[in-house]
Backbone as CSV, one residue per row, in Angstrom:
resi,resn,N_x,N_y,N_z,CA_x,CA_y,CA_z,C_x,C_y,C_z
1,UNK,71.910,172.858,120.873,71.911,173.692,119.652,72.858,174.787,119.602
2,UNK,74.165,174.806,120.808,75.652,175.300,120.970,76.396,174.371,120.407
3,UNK,76.155,173.723,120.213,77.133,172.492,119.162,77.007,172.154,118.556
4,UNK,75.621,172.190,117.488,74.599,172.267,116.042,75.621,173.499,115.369
5,UNK,75.642,175.068,115.848,75.979,175.583,115.382,77.277,176.189,115.185
6,UNK,77.899,175.323,116.446,79.690,175.332,116.363,79.876,174.661,115.471
7,UNK,79.492,173.437,114.949,79.739,172.620,114.104,79.657,172.813,111.935
8,UNK,78.154,173.838,112.419,78.353,174.603,111.104,79.265,175.650,110.800
9,UNK,79.606,176.383,111.830,80.124,177.023,111.558,81.608,177.456,110.994
10,UNK,82.150,175.726,111.919,83.684,175.354,112.114,83.522,174.665,110.248
11,UNK,82.670,173.551,109.483,82.225,173.502,108.429,82.673,174.427,107.330
12,UNK,81.626,175.795,107.513,81.608,177.075,107.061,82.665,178.099,106.553
13,UNK,83.121,177.718,107.126,84.416,178.270,107.932,85.855,178.857,107.463
14,UNK,85.921,177.077,107.916,86.910,176.397,108.642,87.998,177.094,110.002
15,UNK,86.814,177.651,110.725,87.552,178.085,111.791,88.251,177.114,113.063
16,UNK,88.549,177.413,114.143,89.749,176.532,115.078,88.550,176.474,115.831
17,UNK,89.466,175.164,116.758,88.435,175.654,118.155,88.752,177.345,118.749
18,UNK,90.328,177.378,118.998,89.830,178.704,120.251,89.024,179.538,119.449
19,UNK,89.575,179.745,117.763,88.305,181.130,117.600,87.122,180.851,118.314
20,UNK,86.442,179.429,117.617,84.734,178.889,118.155,84.675,179.364,119.674
21,UNK,85.559,179.073,120.505,85.967,179.838,122.252,85.338,181.039,122.031
22,UNK,86.698,181.793,121.757,86.512,182.861,121.063,85.010,183.728,120.746
23,UNK,84.535,183.492,119.886,83.190,183.906,119.307,81.855,183.505,119.929
24,UNK,81.825,182.077,120.900,81.004,181.411,121.482,81.325,181.599,122.799
25,UNK,81.587,182.154,123.715,82.580,182.984,124.941,80.963,183.789,125.078
26,UNK,80.867,183.316,126.853,80.024,184.020,127.120,80.257,185.298,127.447
27,UNK,80.031,186.692,126.934,80.581,188.110,127.376,79.377,188.448,127.292
28,UNK,79.198,189.974,128.112,78.475,190.659,128.609,77.450,191.339,127.297
29,UNK,76.530,191.707,127.141,75.343,192.098,126.817,74.411,191.845,126.654
30,UNK,73.487,191.307,125.088,73.098,190.804,124.933,72.717,188.593,124.716
31,UNK,72.113,188.614,125.028,71.811,186.563,125.144,71.778,186.257,123.228
32,UNK,71.142,186.758,123.095,70.596,187.277,122.073,71.537,186.522,120.534
33,UNK,71.913,186.252,119.831,72.698,185.772,118.432,73.560,187.655,119.114
34,UNK,74.412,188.170,117.897,75.434,189.640,118.139,75.632,189.876,116.674
35,UNK,74.881,190.304,115.884,74.861,191.427,114.662,74.433,192.318,114.731
36,UNK,75.615,192.698,114.221,75.942,194.646,113.767,75.749,194.875,112.719
37,UNK,74.916,195.880,112.189,74.438,196.182,111.501,75.176,197.364,110.519
38,UNK,75.522,198.626,109.418,76.025,199.394,109.483,74.933,200.029,108.451
39,UNK,75.154,201.384,107.802,74.473,201.871,106.871,75.286,202.685,106.542
40,UNK,76.141,202.552,105.149,76.661,202.987,104.298,76.177,204.793,103.919
41,UNK,76.330,205.757,104.653,75.801,206.698,103.931,76.112,208.775,103.614
42,UNK,76.074,208.857,102.435,76.423,209.899,101.650,75.658,211.256,101.755
43,UNK,76.320,212.184,102.385,75.800,213.474,102.237,76.443,214.825,101.419
44,UNK,75.900,214.872,100.352,76.734,216.002,99.505,77.990,215.221,99.404
45,UNK,78.080,214.177,98.791,79.734,213.377,98.479,80.683,213.493,98.961
46,UNK,80.036,213.720,100.759,81.174,213.101,101.941,80.381,212.352,102.421
47,UNK,81.000,211.353,103.408,80.467,209.913,103.863,80.184,210.373,105.600
48,UNK,79.180,210.214,105.799,78.663,210.079,107.628,79.233,208.460,108.598
49,UNK,80.245,209.793,109.373,81.183,208.843,110.535,80.810,209.183,111.715
50,UNK,80.527,208.466,112.214,80.483,208.617,113.553,80.888,207.516,115.106
51,UNK,82.072,208.691,116.459,82.274,208.214,117.025,81.910,206.855,117.401
52,UNK,82.131,206.171,117.936,82.310,204.774,119.179,82.490,205.406,120.242
53,UNK,81.109,205.318,120.863,80.906,205.672,122.588,82.667,204.263,122.956
54,UNK,82.584,203.651,122.647,83.406,202.194,123.011,84.982,202.502,122.903
55,UNK,85.320,203.365,122.103,86.347,203.398,121.825,87.085,204.269,121.067
56,UNK,86.223,204.948,121.276,86.489,206.605,120.260,86.643,206.240,118.881
57,UNK,86.310,205.320,117.853,87.103,205.521,116.932,85.735,205.697,116.039
58,UNK,85.980,206.025,114.704,84.972,206.668,114.599,84.745,205.476,113.295
59,UNK,83.234,205.470,113.049,82.962,204.119,112.352,81.908,204.844,111.597
60,UNK,81.432,204.069,110.293,79.542,204.196,109.340,79.036,203.799,110.891
61,UNK,77.934,205.086,110.472,76.935,204.203,111.753,75.844,202.664,111.562
62,UNK,75.451,202.921,113.263,75.707,201.380,113.006,75.317,200.613,114.512
63,UNK,74.808,199.392,114.666,74.950,199.107,116.035,74.431,197.326,115.938
64,UNK,74.257,197.285,117.330,73.775,195.699,117.059,72.181,195.889,117.180
65,UNK,71.922,194.771,115.735,70.930,194.298,114.853,69.470,193.973,116.953
66,UNK,68.902,193.898,116.763,67.437,194.062,117.263,66.643,192.914,116.701
67,UNK,66.124,191.776,117.894,65.718,190.693,116.824,63.512,191.533,116.164
68,UNK,63.005,190.565,115.326,61.859,191.312,115.249,61.820,192.096,113.764
69,UNK,62.803,192.751,113.718,62.706,193.828,113.049,63.359,193.019,111.524
70,UNK,63.044,194.523,110.705,62.844,194.088,108.830,64.087,195.003,108.226
71,UNK,65.981,194.569,108.116,66.519,195.328,107.996,67.036,196.584,107.745
72,UNK,65.400,196.605,106.427,65.605,197.663,106.002,65.441,199.020,107.339
73,UNK,64.130,198.774,108.089,63.435,199.377,109.513,64.604,199.589,110.290
74,UNK,64.915,198.580,110.482,65.974,198.541,112.029,67.385,199.632,111.371
75,UNK,68.513,199.677,109.890,68.413,200.538,109.384,68.694,201.798,110.225
76,UNK,67.096,202.042,109.390,66.475,203.024,109.282,66.555,203.585,110.887
77,UNK,65.955,202.851,111.344,66.058,203.107,113.216,67.297,203.964,113.960
78,UNK,68.426,202.858,112.766,69.280,203.146,113.731,70.424,204.467,113.297
79,UNK,70.253,204.719,111.611,70.746,205.518,111.149,69.916,207.472,111.467
80,UNK,69.182,207.055,112.136,67.450,208.162,112.508,68.432,208.847,113.402
81,UNK,68.518,206.862,114.665,69.241,207.617,116.643,70.263,208.327,116.288
82,UNK,71.130,208.208,115.460,72.453,208.862,115.225,72.332,209.718,114.646
83,UNK,71.511,209.688,113.609,71.693,212.193,113.548,71.114,212.215,114.455
84,UNK,69.507,212.561,115.213,69.586,213.160,116.358,70.897,213.358,116.593
85,UNK,71.069,212.166,117.494,72.026,212.637,118.772,73.044,213.686,117.845
86,UNK,74.020,213.569,117.045,74.740,214.352,116.430,73.823,215.381,116.382
87,UNK,72.613,215.956,115.901,71.606,216.911,115.968,71.940,218.306,116.924
88,UNK,71.869,217.311,118.238,71.184,217.783,119.603,72.241,218.109,120.317
89,UNK,73.712,217.516,119.796,75.068,217.705,120.063,75.265,219.540,119.712
90,UNK,74.802,219.513,118.269,75.056,221.245,117.824,74.440,221.523,117.872
91,UNK,72.386,221.815,118.805,72.105,223.437,119.106,73.233,222.769,120.593
């Protein structure tokens, strides 16, 4: 299955063998496909940004997609979790 996936990605993206090896390397974390989703969110004409735990850089709220969720529900779940954490820190 991995070989077929690599072939498809190579054809569609013109990725090099080195790039494919990097993307398919056995990293830590989820064993499922790693799909990252983000939710662009505005409140009173201001863009909501959160600080990432791993890099301390600012980014749009989101995270790894969980299997079995509809995208809209998953984004809502991720956004509410981030907002909940932010509000909890303010108290």
